[in-house]
Each structure stands twice: as C-alpha cells, then as structure tokens.
Amino acid sequence: MNDSATALSIPAPTSTTVDLAKWEIVIGLEVHAELSTATKLFSSAPQLFGAEPNTNIDPLTLGLPGSLPVLNEQAVELAIRVGLALNCTVQRSVFARKNYFYPDLPKDYQISQFDLPIDIDGWLELPSGKHVGIERAHLEEDTGKSTHAGGTGRLQGASSSLIDYNRAGVPLLEIVSRPDIRDADQARAYVSELRSILVAVGASDGKMEEGSMRVDCNVSVRPQGSETLGTRCEIKNVNSLRSLGRAVDYEAARQVDLIEGGGTVRQETRHWNENDGRTHTLRVKEEADDYRYFADPDLVPCDPGEEWIERVRAALPALPAARRVRLAEAVTSAGGPTGSPEGIAIVVDRSLDALVLAAIEAGANAARALTHAEHNLSDERSTELDPAAFAKLVNLEVDGKLSATQAKTVLASLVAEGGDPADIAAAAGFEAMDTSELEGLVDTLIEDHPTEWGRFCEGDGKVTGFFVGQVMRATKGQADGKVVTQLLNARKG
Ligand code: ADP
Ligand code: MG
C-alpha cells in the first residue's frame, strides 16, 4: 500500500494503540469573522443575517459587467481596531484577486488580501497567560451560500442546488494564528478569547451559531522534543467550541496512528463530521499558485495612515483581559470572594461586567452580584438591567428577605420586564420569612427527629438535606436553605 492510500484510510476515532504522550500536537487557527458593518465590503447592498434569500444583493454582489467595487470605510476601521487589539502592526494593504470557480462566487474570483494584508505580526494572550502569535489578519469578501436539496445536504446525491447571494460580498476579517497552540483546550481558549475581543471592539457579533465566526483548524503532530513541524491537515466546518476540541483530538490521534503504523500524513483539507465524530478527506490542498493571485486593478491600495490608526488606538475600549482584572479587583475590594477565574471570564464574555461594577457601586453585595451574573443572567437582555434594581434585589436576598430560589425568580422577571424587585416579590407572594419563626421550626424538627439530629451532630453532611427539605415543606419553599443550614450549625454548637 502506498502512502496516499494509507492516508485515505479512516482509523477508529480513538485508537487504543495510540500513545499521545510521546507526541506533541501543533495547531494553527484561521478564524473568519464577519465584520459588523451596515453594508458589504465593496458595495452599498445591506448585510443582514436571516433576510429572505437573494434580497441583499445589487449588481456588484452578482458580479454584473460594469459594476465596480468601492471600499467600505467602516470595514477598514474595524479591521484596524482588531489589529490594534491583537497587538499587530497596521500597514498599507493591497487587495488581490483570488481566482477560482464555484457557483457561490459569481465573479469567479474573490477579492482578498494576499502578500500585503492590513494587520501583521501580533499576539493574543490567553487567560492562562500563554501568548499565541498572530501571523496576519486580512480583509476579504464572503461568498454566497449553496444549499443542496434532495439528498443528505451534501452536493453528492443532491437533486438540485439553490444559491443565496445575500452573504456574497459581506466583509470578513481572516485572522491567522501562528502554529503556537498545543492542545484542544488551548485551541478553545484561543477562539473564545478572540471572540471576546472581537465583540469588545465592536468588530463582530462573534456568533458561531449564525456563522459570523468560522474556524478552520490546522493540525499536525511531531515527536516530543522535535523542532521541525509535521505535515498539517486543515479541518473545515468546525462551527462550535465543542466541535473544535473534538476535531483536534480526533485528528491528532488519527495522524499519530498513521505515523506509528508506518504511514505518512498527506497535506490535505479535511471535513469535520459532527455526527460520526471524525474528519474526512475533502480535497488535497491546492498550492497558493493555483489561485493565480494578482492585485485587483479596480482598487487602489488601502493606506489608512498614521493619523487614522492613532485615532482608532486612542478610542479603543478596554479589552476583556483588562476588564477581567478590573472586575476581580472590584469584587475583592468590596470584600467578596471572586469565585473562579472561569466565572469572571463568563461574566466579561457576556458583557455583564459593567452591570456588576455599577451594582457594586450602588451598594450591592459584590460576591452575590457576581454569582447571579455568572449563573442566572444568560439572557441577552441582561446587559440592559438597571444596576440599582439589580443591587436592590441582591441585597434583599443577602438580608434574608428573599430565598435564593425566590431571588432567581424575581431576577428573571426583572430582566424580562424591569420594575422594582420589592414590588415584584410582593406581587409574587414572596413574603419575608422571619428568622425567629425559622428558629422555632428548626428546634421543633430537632426534637421530632433525634436520630437524624444525632447523625448531623456527628458530622454526617447527608442529613442536612433532610432537615432543609423538612423546613422547605413546612414553609412551602419560602425559607432560605442557606439560613436553615446556618441555624442547624449554630444549634450543633
Ligand atoms: P492556507 O492558505 O493553506 O490556509 P495559511 O497561511 O492561510 O495557509 O494558514 C496556515 C495556518 O496553518 C496558520 O494558522 C498556521 O499557523 C498553521 N500552520 C502552518 N503550518 C502548520 C503545521 N505544521 N501544523 C499546524 N499548523 C500549521
Ligand atoms: Mg488560509
């Protein structure tokens, strides 16, 4: 069997013969981000996700003869913001034609940047402190979208293909990392941090599920300690963080299996199939020359100049890393434990840090405000919450006027409709549970259940749930479980 035939065979997803400890995984990611402009990269056709097919189009989108591209200033501005946020040098760039034929590409070429991209040579710091190099970020136009009908959804076996040109010409920034990433966790952390940065600078909505952020994942393996890079495969269609992790793990195991079995990895483009959890050969990689790149004669070079770049730099908002530090510091100095770094990251990722900071400012218990933001504010409308109302709710709970469960219910209503938390609680019949009333209940329970009480006093944590459950039943869920536990511990002495 020759090498290429070996490369095409598909081994089991996780072969038991593979000893990954002897191998180092090397990953470089290419992320395409749709820029949040009102119109397309080279025309005034609108860009709007979810519109009726073929309504956001114009002669330029369709590549009609005589139509000429005009560069979108806002797209350039956003590319500069991202470049600066990623510590890149922003430079004079040139648009080139990348020639290939595909039905979703009406001009038969894509306008992209090739040897002179707008952003070069930067880096991104992961929350762990690791730096991942950024080779370049370049502007290009998106293609249309094909839908293959009457089969499995792939071209093979389809009875017809439909084409929607709404996406054709939408501005993309392709951000290319250096091969500095070493495992699936780092790959996910990189994409998630990049997403946060894109959202923070207003460059993209970063929605992977809507295709505003698409990841191509290059994976190779090499023996531990080796300095030379192995042959890479590029994996397409990785459209969630979870898929990214699974695809990296599968692909690395496949390559190691292949090499240990005496074969070699062939450089190719592979497709991640979410259903069978494997990558499959899509095509053998074209050489760059296949695209016959040349400078687009219809466009002048894009030279933003120092003044524009410096204006953008001065106006850059705080980036996620700095915001995480600021939030953790604010919570700590307000006396609260900050919980896990992941929790802080989630809150910043959801752009809820401003809300928590303002609530702390308004007198909210910091740790509790942070916990709610992490666990109970996944609704997109949560960023619109009134910080004073949020602070008031947090403190009603901390003061024992609302149980944790009740506070969650009131919070959900605050997010959906606004209002005053005390009024919402009163309308819902959440009455304040008097502590002395609770104390009486706890004492009666202790008397009625001497065996369970004995076990509790000996440190059997499992019976805590029994007592809390009894109190909850007696109070129809009005009691605060935490307060009950505190009372039990106080009785234990
Ligand atoms: P292409 O045009 O083939 O997509 P690019 O230069 O756009 O090539 O992207 C190459 C990507 O592959 C970069 O993210 C780079 O870090 C990564 N890469 C290059 N060599 C390797 C390798 N041996 N193993 C893993 N990733 C690699
Ligand atoms: Mg590429």
Short mmCIF file of C-alpha atoms and ligand atoms in Angstrom, two decimals:
data_model
loop_
_atom_site.label_atom_id
_atom_site.label_comp_id
_atom_site.label_asym_id
_atom_site.label_seq_id
_atom_site.Cartn_x
_atom_site.Cartn_y
_atom_site.Cartn_z
CA MET A 1 0.00 0.00 0.00
CA ASN A 2 1.42 3.40 -0.89
CA ASP A 3 1.41 6.43 1.41
CA SER A 4 -1.53 8.27 -0.07
CA ALA A 5 -3.70 5.18 0.08
CA THR A 6 -2.78 4.83 3.76
CA ALA A 7 -3.66 8.48 4.37
CA LEU A 8 -7.13 7.93 3.00
CA SER A 9 -8.00 5.05 5.30
CA ILE A 10 -10.02 6.07 8.33
CA PRO A 11 -8.92 4.58 11.63
CA ALA A 12 -11.13 4.27 14.68
CA PRO A 13 -11.77 7.65 16.40
CA THR A 14 -9.56 6.87 19.38
CA SER A 15 -7.29 4.01 18.63
CA THR A 16 -6.11 2.23 21.77
CA THR A 17 -2.66 1.73 20.22
CA VAL A 18 -2.01 5.50 20.11
CA ASP A 19 0.28 6.78 22.83
CA LEU A 20 -0.18 10.54 22.59
CA ALA A 21 2.28 11.23 25.42
CA LYS A 22 5.20 10.72 23.03
CA TRP A 23 3.77 13.26 20.59
CA GLU A 24 3.27 16.97 20.56
CA ILE A 25 0.18 18.40 18.87
CA VAL A 26 0.69 21.61 16.88
CA ILE A 27 -2.29 23.75 15.98
CA GLY A 28 -2.71 26.95 13.97
CA LEU A 29 -6.14 28.50 13.55
CA GLU A 30 -7.65 30.57 10.78
CA VAL A 31 -10.72 32.41 12.02
CA HIS A 32 -13.08 34.19 9.63
CA ALA A 33 -15.07 36.90 11.37
CA GLU A 34 -17.94 38.70 9.67
CA LEU A 35 -17.50 42.39 10.37
CA SER A 36 -20.48 44.28 11.82
CA THR A 37 -20.86 46.80 9.03
CA ALA A 38 -24.21 48.03 7.73
CA THR A 39 -23.27 47.28 4.11
CA LYS A 40 -20.99 44.97 2.13
CA LEU A 41 -17.23 45.28 1.70
CA PHE A 42 -17.35 46.83 -1.77
CA SER A 43 -20.96 47.90 -2.32
CA SER A 44 -23.91 49.54 -0.61
CA ALA A 45 -26.00 46.34 -0.55
CA PRO A 46 -27.09 45.76 3.07
CA GLN A 47 -25.72 42.90 5.17
CA LEU A 48 -28.36 41.46 7.41
CA PHE A 49 -28.46 37.93 8.83
CA GLY A 50 -31.65 35.95 8.23
CA ALA A 51 -33.08 38.05 5.35
CA GLU A 52 -35.11 36.44 2.55
CA PRO A 53 -32.69 34.75 0.10
CA ASN A 54 -31.33 36.99 -2.66
CA THR A 55 -32.75 40.24 -1.31
CA ASN A 56 -29.50 41.83 -0.03
CA ILE A 57 -27.98 42.00 -3.48
CA ASP A 58 -27.01 44.51 -6.15
CA PRO A 59 -25.13 44.44 -9.47
CA LEU A 60 -21.76 44.26 -7.71
CA THR A 61 -22.83 41.37 -5.48
CA LEU A 62 -23.84 39.45 -8.61
CA GLY A 63 -20.64 40.37 -10.45
CA LEU A 64 -22.54 42.00 -13.30
CA PRO A 65 -20.40 43.55 -16.04
CA GLY A 66 -19.55 47.19 -15.48
CA SER A 67 -20.02 47.15 -11.70
CA LEU A 68 -17.02 48.49 -9.81
CA PRO A 69 -16.00 47.93 -6.16
CA VAL A 70 -15.78 50.83 -3.68
CA LEU A 71 -14.07 50.00 -0.36
CA ASN A 72 -16.23 50.25 2.79
CA GLU A 73 -14.53 52.66 5.22
CA GLN A 74 -16.23 51.14 8.26
CA ALA A 75 -14.83 47.69 7.41
CA VAL A 76 -11.32 49.17 7.31
CA GLU A 77 -11.90 50.92 10.64
CA LEU A 78 -13.00 47.63 12.24
CA ALA A 79 -10.01 45.78 10.78
CA ILE A 80 -7.73 48.44 12.29
CA ARG A 81 -9.43 48.08 15.69
CA VAL A 82 -8.98 44.31 15.66
CA GLY A 83 -5.37 44.64 14.51
CA LEU A 84 -4.52 47.03 17.33
CA ALA A 85 -6.39 44.90 19.90
CA LEU A 86 -4.28 41.94 18.75
CA ASN A 87 -1.02 43.91 19.06
CA CYS A 88 -0.48 43.88 15.29
CA THR A 89 1.23 46.39 13.06
CA VAL A 90 -1.38 48.01 10.84
CA GLN A 91 0.05 48.63 7.39
CA ARG A 92 -0.72 49.77 3.85
CA SER A 93 -2.52 46.83 2.27
CA VAL A 94 -3.36 45.71 -1.24
CA PHE A 95 -6.48 43.88 -2.48
CA ALA A 96 -5.84 40.94 -4.76
CA ARG A 97 -8.00 38.67 -6.85
CA LYS A 98 -8.05 35.05 -5.76
CA ASN A 99 -9.28 33.17 -8.79
CA TYR A 100 -11.31 30.01 -8.59
CA PHE A 101 -14.61 28.74 -9.90
CA TYR A 102 -17.51 27.97 -7.63
CA PRO A 103 -21.23 28.70 -8.15
CA ASP A 104 -21.43 30.77 -4.95
CA LEU A 105 -18.71 33.08 -6.28
CA PRO A 106 -20.36 34.97 -9.16
CA LYS A 107 -17.27 36.92 -10.32
CA ASP A 108 -15.17 33.71 -10.43
CA TYR A 109 -12.69 35.45 -8.15
CA GLN A 110 -12.75 36.56 -4.55
CA ILE A 111 -11.30 39.92 -3.58
CA SER A 112 -8.92 39.25 -0.72
CA GLN A 113 -5.57 40.44 0.56
CA PHE A 114 -2.58 38.27 -0.18
CA ASP A 115 1.02 39.39 0.30
CA LEU A 116 0.13 42.74 1.87
CA PRO A 117 -2.58 42.19 4.49
CA ILE A 118 -3.82 45.08 6.66
CA ASP A 119 -2.68 43.63 10.04
CA ILE A 120 0.55 41.70 10.63
CA ASP A 121 2.69 40.31 13.44
CA GLY A 122 0.64 40.47 16.62
CA TRP A 123 -0.23 38.25 19.55
CA LEU A 124 -3.12 37.31 21.76
CA GLU A 125 -2.79 36.42 25.43
CA LEU A 126 -4.91 33.52 26.67
CA PRO A 127 -6.42 33.77 30.19
CA SER A 128 -3.74 31.26 31.27
CA GLY A 129 -1.06 33.83 30.33
CA LYS A 130 0.12 31.93 27.25
CA HIS A 131 0.80 34.06 24.16
CA VAL A 132 -0.36 32.90 20.74
CA GLY A 133 1.26 34.69 17.81
CA ILE A 134 -0.92 36.30 15.14
CA GLU A 135 0.66 35.98 11.72
CA ARG A 136 -1.75 38.32 9.95
CA ALA A 137 -5.35 39.45 9.61
CA HIS A 138 -6.64 40.32 6.19
CA LEU A 139 -9.84 41.73 4.70
CA GLU A 140 -11.79 39.74 2.15
CA GLU A 141 -15.31 39.30 0.84
CA ASP A 142 -17.51 36.39 1.82
CA THR A 143 -19.03 34.04 -0.74
CA GLY A 144 -22.70 33.22 -1.31
CA LYS A 145 -24.30 30.20 0.24
CA SER A 146 -25.27 26.98 -1.56
CA THR A 147 -27.98 24.67 -0.31
CA HIS A 148 -28.08 21.19 -1.80
CA ALA A 149 -31.59 19.81 -1.85
CA GLY A 150 -32.98 16.32 -2.20
CA GLY A 151 -30.18 14.36 -0.52
CA THR A 152 -28.19 14.40 2.68
CA GLY A 153 -27.43 18.11 2.39
CA ARG A 154 -24.07 17.49 0.68
CA LEU A 155 -23.56 18.06 -3.04
CA GLN A 156 -23.19 14.32 -3.67
CA GLY A 157 -26.60 12.77 -4.23
CA ALA A 158 -28.47 16.09 -4.32
CA SER A 159 -31.18 16.59 -6.94
CA SER A 160 -30.75 20.37 -7.14
CA SER A 161 -28.70 23.19 -5.65
CA LEU A 162 -30.01 26.57 -4.54
CA ILE A 163 -27.83 29.65 -4.24
CA ASP A 164 -28.36 32.61 -1.95
CA TYR A 165 -26.14 35.62 -2.71
CA ASN A 166 -27.09 37.61 0.41
CA ARG A 167 -23.79 36.69 2.03
CA ALA A 168 -21.70 37.31 -1.11
CA GLY A 169 -19.54 40.39 -0.53
CA VAL A 170 -20.07 40.59 3.23
CA PRO A 171 -16.81 41.83 4.80
CA LEU A 172 -14.70 39.20 6.50
CA LEU A 173 -11.56 39.55 8.51
CA GLU A 174 -9.49 36.36 8.36
CA ILE A 175 -7.29 36.17 11.42
CA VAL A 176 -4.43 33.69 11.04
CA SER A 177 -2.60 32.46 14.14
CA ARG A 178 0.93 31.14 14.23
CA PRO A 179 1.23 27.41 14.94
CA ASP A 180 1.64 28.15 18.67
CA ILE A 181 -1.35 26.24 20.04
CA ARG A 182 -0.62 22.88 21.66
CA ASP A 183 -3.87 21.16 22.60
CA ALA A 184 -7.65 21.20 22.32
CA ASP A 185 -8.11 23.28 25.49
CA GLN A 186 -5.76 25.98 24.24
CA ALA A 187 -7.49 25.96 20.85
CA ARG A 188 -10.85 26.53 22.52
CA ALA A 189 -9.42 29.20 24.83
CA TYR A 190 -7.91 31.00 21.83
CA VAL A 191 -11.17 31.09 19.89
CA SER A 192 -13.12 32.13 22.94
CA GLU A 193 -10.70 34.95 23.80
CA LEU A 194 -10.60 36.10 20.17
CA ARG A 195 -14.40 36.12 20.14
CA SER A 196 -14.49 38.25 23.30
CA ILE A 197 -12.03 40.71 21.77
CA LEU A 198 -13.98 40.98 18.50
CA VAL A 199 -17.17 41.66 20.45
CA ALA A 200 -15.44 44.11 22.82
CA VAL A 201 -14.12 46.30 19.99
CA GLY A 202 -17.47 46.14 18.16
CA ALA A 203 -15.94 44.39 15.15
CA SER A 204 -18.25 41.38 15.05
CA ASP A 205 -21.12 39.83 16.97
CA GLY A 206 -18.98 36.68 17.21
CA LYS A 207 -21.96 34.35 16.88
CA MET A 208 -20.54 31.00 15.82
CA GLU A 209 -24.04 29.51 15.58
CA GLU A 210 -25.01 32.10 12.94
CA GLY A 211 -21.74 31.68 11.06
CA SER A 212 -20.42 35.15 11.97
CA MET A 213 -17.31 33.43 13.22
CA ARG A 214 -15.95 30.39 11.39
CA VAL A 215 -12.89 28.40 12.31
CA ASP A 216 -10.51 26.41 10.12
CA CYS A 217 -8.20 24.32 12.20
CA ASN A 218 -4.71 23.23 11.09
CA VAL A 219 -3.37 20.24 12.99
CA SER A 220 -0.06 18.40 12.83
CA VAL A 221 1.86 16.18 15.21
CA ARG A 222 5.56 15.74 15.89
CA PRO A 223 7.60 13.65 18.33
CA GLN A 224 8.02 15.39 21.71
CA GLY A 225 11.18 17.49 21.65
CA SER A 226 11.28 17.77 17.85
CA GLU A 227 11.85 21.27 16.44
CA THR A 228 10.52 20.67 12.93
CA LEU A 229 6.85 20.94 12.14
CA GLY A 230 4.96 17.89 10.94
CA THR A 231 2.73 17.89 7.87
CA ARG A 232 -0.58 19.57 8.66
CA CYS A 233 -4.16 18.87 7.73
CA GLU A 234 -6.65 21.71 7.62
CA ILE A 235 -10.06 20.92 9.09
CA LYS A 236 -13.09 22.82 7.82
CA ASN A 237 -16.62 23.06 9.18
CA VAL A 238 -15.71 23.37 12.81
CA ASN A 239 -18.61 25.51 13.98
CA SER A 240 -18.65 25.31 17.75
CA LEU A 241 -16.05 25.30 20.52
CA ARG A 242 -17.09 21.76 21.36
CA SER A 243 -16.54 20.57 17.78
CA LEU A 244 -13.17 22.31 17.74
CA GLY A 245 -11.97 20.34 20.76
CA ARG A 246 -13.30 17.05 19.43
CA ALA A 247 -11.88 17.63 15.93
CA VAL A 248 -8.39 18.40 17.29
CA ASP A 249 -8.35 15.29 19.49
CA TYR A 250 -9.63 13.02 16.73
CA GLU A 251 -7.29 14.42 14.09
CA ALA A 252 -4.18 14.25 16.30
CA ALA A 253 -4.94 10.62 17.18
CA ARG A 254 -5.53 9.81 13.51
CA GLN A 255 -2.18 11.28 12.48
CA VAL A 256 -0.24 9.57 15.28
CA ASP A 257 -1.92 6.28 14.46
CA LEU A 258 -0.98 6.73 10.81
CA ILE A 259 2.67 7.56 11.53
CA GLU A 260 3.10 4.83 14.14
CA GLY A 261 1.64 2.40 11.61
CA GLY A 262 4.45 3.30 9.20
CA GLY A 263 2.46 5.74 7.04
CA THR A 264 2.85 9.46 6.42
CA VAL A 265 0.40 12.31 6.77
CA ARG A 266 -0.60 13.88 3.49
CA GLN A 267 -1.29 17.63 3.47
CA GLU A 268 -4.97 17.95 2.72
CA THR A 269 -8.19 19.68 3.59
CA ARG A 270 -10.47 17.61 5.76
CA HIS A 271 -14.06 17.99 6.80
CA TRP A 272 -15.26 17.59 10.40
CA ASN A 273 -18.38 15.46 10.64
CA GLU A 274 -20.16 16.22 13.89
CA ASN A 275 -22.32 13.10 13.60
CA ASP A 276 -19.65 10.41 13.35
CA GLY A 277 -17.06 12.40 15.30
CA ARG A 278 -14.42 12.04 12.59
CA THR A 279 -12.60 14.09 9.99
CA HIS A 280 -12.84 13.03 6.33
CA THR A 281 -10.75 13.90 3.28
CA LEU A 282 -12.33 16.81 1.39
CA ARG A 283 -9.61 17.66 -1.12
CA VAL A 284 -5.87 17.59 -1.50
CA LYS A 285 -4.63 21.10 -0.70
CA GLU A 286 -4.25 23.46 -3.64
CA GLU A 287 -0.94 25.26 -3.89
CA ALA A 288 -1.23 29.04 -3.42
CA ASP A 289 -0.31 29.40 -7.12
CA ASP A 290 -3.49 27.60 -8.17
CA TYR A 291 -5.37 30.76 -7.29
CA ARG A 292 -3.39 32.96 -9.70
CA TYR A 293 -3.39 35.88 -7.27
CA PHE A 294 -2.82 39.35 -8.72
CA ALA A 295 -3.52 42.87 -7.47
CA ASP A 296 -7.10 43.91 -8.26
CA PRO A 297 -6.83 46.62 -10.93
CA ASP A 298 -10.19 48.11 -9.85
CA LEU A 299 -8.96 49.03 -6.35
CA VAL A 300 -6.21 51.32 -5.12
CA PRO A 301 -4.04 50.21 -2.19
CA CYS A 302 -5.62 50.81 1.21
CA ASP A 303 -3.36 53.13 3.20
CA PRO A 304 -5.06 54.31 6.40
CA GLY A 305 -2.14 56.48 7.50
CA GLU A 306 -0.73 57.19 10.98
CA GLU A 307 -3.35 59.72 12.00
CA TRP A 308 -6.33 57.42 11.45
CA ILE A 309 -4.56 54.50 13.12
CA GLU A 310 -3.70 56.60 16.17
CA ARG A 311 -7.24 57.94 16.41
CA VAL A 312 -8.55 54.35 16.45
CA ARG A 313 -5.92 53.35 19.03
CA ALA A 314 -6.91 56.20 21.33
CA ALA A 315 -10.59 55.25 21.11
CA LEU A 316 -10.12 51.50 21.74
CA PRO A 317 -12.33 50.29 24.58
CA ALA A 318 -10.97 48.24 27.50
CA LEU A 319 -10.21 44.70 26.32
CA PRO A 320 -11.53 41.54 28.01
CA ALA A 321 -8.25 40.74 29.82
CA ALA A 322 -8.14 44.17 31.47
CA ARG A 323 -11.85 44.00 32.23
CA ARG A 324 -11.43 40.65 33.99
CA VAL A 325 -8.73 42.12 36.21
CA ARG A 326 -10.85 45.19 36.96
CA LEU A 327 -13.92 43.11 37.86
CA ALA A 328 -11.95 40.74 40.11
CA GLU A 329 -10.36 43.73 41.87
CA ALA A 330 -13.70 45.46 42.39
CA VAL A 331 -15.26 42.34 43.90
CA THR A 332 -12.26 41.74 46.14
CA SER A 333 -12.07 45.30 47.38
CA ALA A 334 -15.81 45.21 48.14
CA GLY A 335 -14.98 42.31 50.45
CA GLY A 336 -16.34 39.44 48.40
CA PRO A 337 -14.59 36.28 47.21
CA THR A 338 -14.32 36.38 43.41
CA GLY A 339 -15.00 32.69 42.88
CA SER A 340 -13.34 31.03 39.91
CA PRO A 341 -11.43 32.80 37.12
CA GLU A 342 -13.80 30.97 34.72
CA GLY A 343 -16.76 32.66 36.39
CA ILE A 344 -15.17 36.09 35.96
CA ALA A 345 -14.43 35.23 32.31
CA ILE A 346 -18.05 34.20 31.68
CA VAL A 347 -19.34 37.48 33.13
CA VAL A 348 -16.97 39.56 30.96
CA ASP A 349 -17.74 37.39 27.95
CA ARG A 350 -21.43 38.19 28.35
CA SER A 351 -20.57 41.90 28.71
CA LEU A 352 -22.12 41.88 32.18
CA ASP A 353 -19.05 43.31 33.95
CA ALA A 354 -20.34 46.88 33.59
CA LEU A 355 -23.61 45.85 35.25
CA VAL A 356 -21.86 44.13 38.16
CA LEU A 357 -19.47 47.08 38.67
CA ALA A 358 -22.38 49.53 38.67
CA ALA A 359 -24.36 47.33 41.07
CA ILE A 360 -21.39 47.19 43.46
CA GLU A 361 -21.17 50.96 43.16
CA ALA A 362 -24.87 51.13 44.08
CA GLY A 363 -24.15 49.13 47.22
CA ALA A 364 -24.81 45.54 46.14
CA ASN A 365 -23.13 42.62 47.86
CA ALA A 366 -20.32 42.07 45.37
CA ALA A 367 -19.91 38.30 45.55
CA ARG A 368 -23.63 37.70 45.26
CA ALA A 369 -23.98 40.10 42.31
CA LEU A 370 -21.14 38.28 40.57
CA THR A 371 -22.69 34.86 41.21
CA HIS A 372 -26.02 35.96 39.74
CA ALA A 373 -24.27 37.39 36.66
CA GLU A 374 -22.41 34.11 36.16
CA HIS A 375 -25.29 31.69 36.73
CA ASN A 376 -28.61 33.45 36.30
CA LEU A 377 -28.11 36.11 33.63
CA SER A 378 -27.55 34.21 30.38
CA ASP A 379 -30.48 36.07 28.75
CA GLU A 380 -29.13 38.53 26.17
CA ARG A 381 -31.30 41.32 27.57
CA SER A 382 -29.45 41.13 30.91
CA THR A 383 -26.95 43.81 29.88
CA GLU A 384 -29.92 46.24 29.90
CA LEU A 385 -30.73 45.56 33.57
CA ASP A 386 -30.97 48.64 35.77
CA PRO A 387 -27.94 48.34 38.10
CA ALA A 388 -29.82 49.95 41.02
CA ALA A 389 -32.70 47.47 40.74
CA PHE A 390 -30.22 44.60 40.40
CA ALA A 391 -28.36 45.84 43.51
CA LYS A 392 -31.61 46.08 45.44
CA LEU A 393 -32.57 42.53 44.54
CA VAL A 394 -29.15 41.18 45.51
CA ASN A 395 -29.41 42.84 48.89
CA LEU A 396 -32.98 41.65 49.53
CA GLU A 397 -31.57 38.16 49.18
CA VAL A 398 -28.44 38.79 51.25
CA ASP A 399 -30.59 40.30 54.03
CA GLY A 400 -32.71 37.14 54.09
CA LYS A 401 -35.85 38.83 52.75
CA LEU A 402 -35.81 36.51 49.74
CA SER A 403 -34.59 32.93 49.45
CA ALA A 404 -32.10 32.06 46.71
CA THR A 405 -34.86 30.46 44.64
CA GLN A 406 -37.15 33.44 45.07
CA ALA A 407 -34.34 35.84 44.15
CA LYS A 408 -33.80 33.91 40.90
CA THR A 409 -37.47 34.18 40.02
CA VAL A 410 -37.56 37.92 40.73
CA LEU A 411 -34.35 38.40 38.73
CA ALA A 412 -35.82 36.63 35.68
CA SER A 413 -38.82 38.94 35.86
CA LEU A 414 -36.56 42.00 36.25
CA VAL A 415 -34.70 41.01 33.07
CA ALA A 416 -37.88 40.40 31.12
CA GLU A 417 -39.96 43.35 32.27
CA GLY A 418 -37.96 45.61 34.57
CA GLY A 419 -39.61 47.13 37.63
CA ASP A 420 -38.87 47.24 41.33
CA PRO A 421 -37.64 43.97 42.88
CA ALA A 422 -39.54 44.54 46.14
CA ASP A 423 -42.80 45.08 44.21
CA ILE A 424 -42.19 42.00 42.06
CA ALA A 425 -41.50 39.92 45.18
CA ALA A 426 -44.63 41.22 46.90
CA ALA A 427 -46.79 40.58 43.81
CA ALA A 428 -45.45 37.01 43.65
CA GLY A 429 -46.37 36.50 47.32
CA PHE A 430 -42.75 36.08 48.39
CA GLU A 431 -43.11 37.12 51.99
CA ALA A 432 -40.21 37.80 54.22
CA MET A 433 -39.50 34.77 56.35
CA ASP A 434 -38.80 35.87 59.85
CA THR A 435 -35.62 34.31 61.26
CA SER A 436 -37.15 33.78 64.70
CA GLU A 437 -40.02 31.90 63.04
CA LEU A 438 -37.43 29.71 61.29
CA GLU A 439 -35.55 29.13 64.53
CA GLY A 440 -38.73 27.79 66.14
CA LEU A 441 -39.29 25.45 63.21
CA VAL A 442 -35.74 24.15 63.31
CA ASP A 443 -35.98 23.50 67.06
CA THR A 444 -39.22 21.52 66.63
CA LEU A 445 -37.64 19.44 63.88
CA ILE A 446 -34.60 18.65 66.02
CA GLU A 447 -36.89 17.45 68.81
CA ASP A 448 -39.02 15.35 66.44
CA HIS A 449 -36.06 13.66 64.74
CA PRO A 450 -33.46 12.76 67.39
CA THR A 451 -31.80 10.01 65.29
CA GLU A 452 -31.20 12.28 62.30
CA TRP A 453 -30.09 15.06 64.62
CA GLY A 454 -27.56 12.72 66.24
CA ARG A 455 -26.13 11.85 62.83
CA PHE A 456 -25.97 15.54 61.91
CA CYS A 457 -24.04 16.31 65.11
CA GLU A 458 -21.58 13.50 64.30
CA GLY A 459 -20.85 15.35 61.05
CA ASP A 460 -22.97 13.34 58.59
CA GLY A 461 -23.49 16.02 55.95
CA LYS A 462 -26.13 13.99 54.12
CA VAL A 463 -28.81 14.66 56.74
CA THR A 464 -28.51 18.42 56.21
CA GLY A 465 -30.64 17.93 53.09
CA PHE A 466 -33.22 16.08 55.17
CA PHE A 467 -33.65 18.97 57.62
CA VAL A 468 -33.62 21.65 54.92
CA GLY A 469 -36.20 19.65 52.97
CA GLN A 470 -38.46 19.43 56.02
CA VAL A 471 -38.22 23.19 56.58
CA MET A 472 -38.93 23.87 52.90
CA ARG A 473 -42.03 21.65 53.04
CA ALA A 474 -43.26 23.37 56.19
CA THR A 475 -42.72 26.85 54.71
CA LYS A 476 -43.83 25.98 51.16
CA GLY A 477 -40.40 26.91 49.83
CA GLN A 478 -40.32 30.36 51.44
CA ALA A 479 -37.35 29.62 53.68
CA ASP A 480 -33.79 30.25 52.60
CA GLY A 481 -31.91 26.94 52.55
CA LYS A 482 -28.66 28.65 53.44
CA VAL A 483 -30.14 30.29 56.52
CA VAL A 484 -31.58 26.93 57.64
CA THR A 485 -28.15 25.34 57.33
CA GLN A 486 -26.63 28.18 59.34
CA LEU A 487 -29.26 27.71 62.05
CA LEU A 488 -28.62 23.95 62.18
CA ASN A 489 -24.89 24.51 62.54
CA ALA A 490 -25.48 27.09 65.26
CA ARG A 491 -27.63 24.58 67.19
CA LYS A 492 -24.92 21.96 66.90
CA GLY A 493 -22.75 24.40 68.85
P1 ADP B 1 -3.58 28.25 3.82
O1 ADP B 1 -3.64 29.28 2.76
O2 ADP B 1 -3.04 26.95 3.41
O3 ADP B 1 -4.82 28.17 4.61
P2 ADP B 1 -2.46 29.98 5.70
O4 ADP B 1 -1.10 30.56 5.65
O5 ADP B 1 -3.64 30.86 5.43
O6 ADP B 1 -2.45 28.74 4.78
O7 ADP B 1 -2.72 29.36 7.13
C1 ADP B 1 -1.85 28.47 7.64
C2 ADP B 1 -2.31 28.16 9.03
O8 ADP B 1 -1.80 26.89 9.37
C3 ADP B 1 -1.78 29.11 10.07
O9 ADP B 1 -2.72 29.29 11.09
C4 ADP B 1 -0.55 28.38 10.61
O10 ADP B 1 -0.29 28.70 11.94
C5 ADP B 1 -0.98 26.95 10.51
N1 ADP B 1 0.13 26.02 10.30
C6 ADP B 1 1.13 26.13 9.42
N2 ADP B 1 1.95 25.05 9.50
C7 ADP B 1 1.42 24.23 10.43
C8 ADP B 1 1.80 22.95 10.95
N3 ADP B 1 2.83 22.28 10.51
N4 ADP B 1 1.00 22.42 11.91
C9 ADP B 1 -0.09 23.06 12.35
N5 ADP B 1 -0.48 24.26 11.90
C10 ADP B 1 0.26 24.85 10.95
MG MG B 2 -5.95 30.39 4.70
#
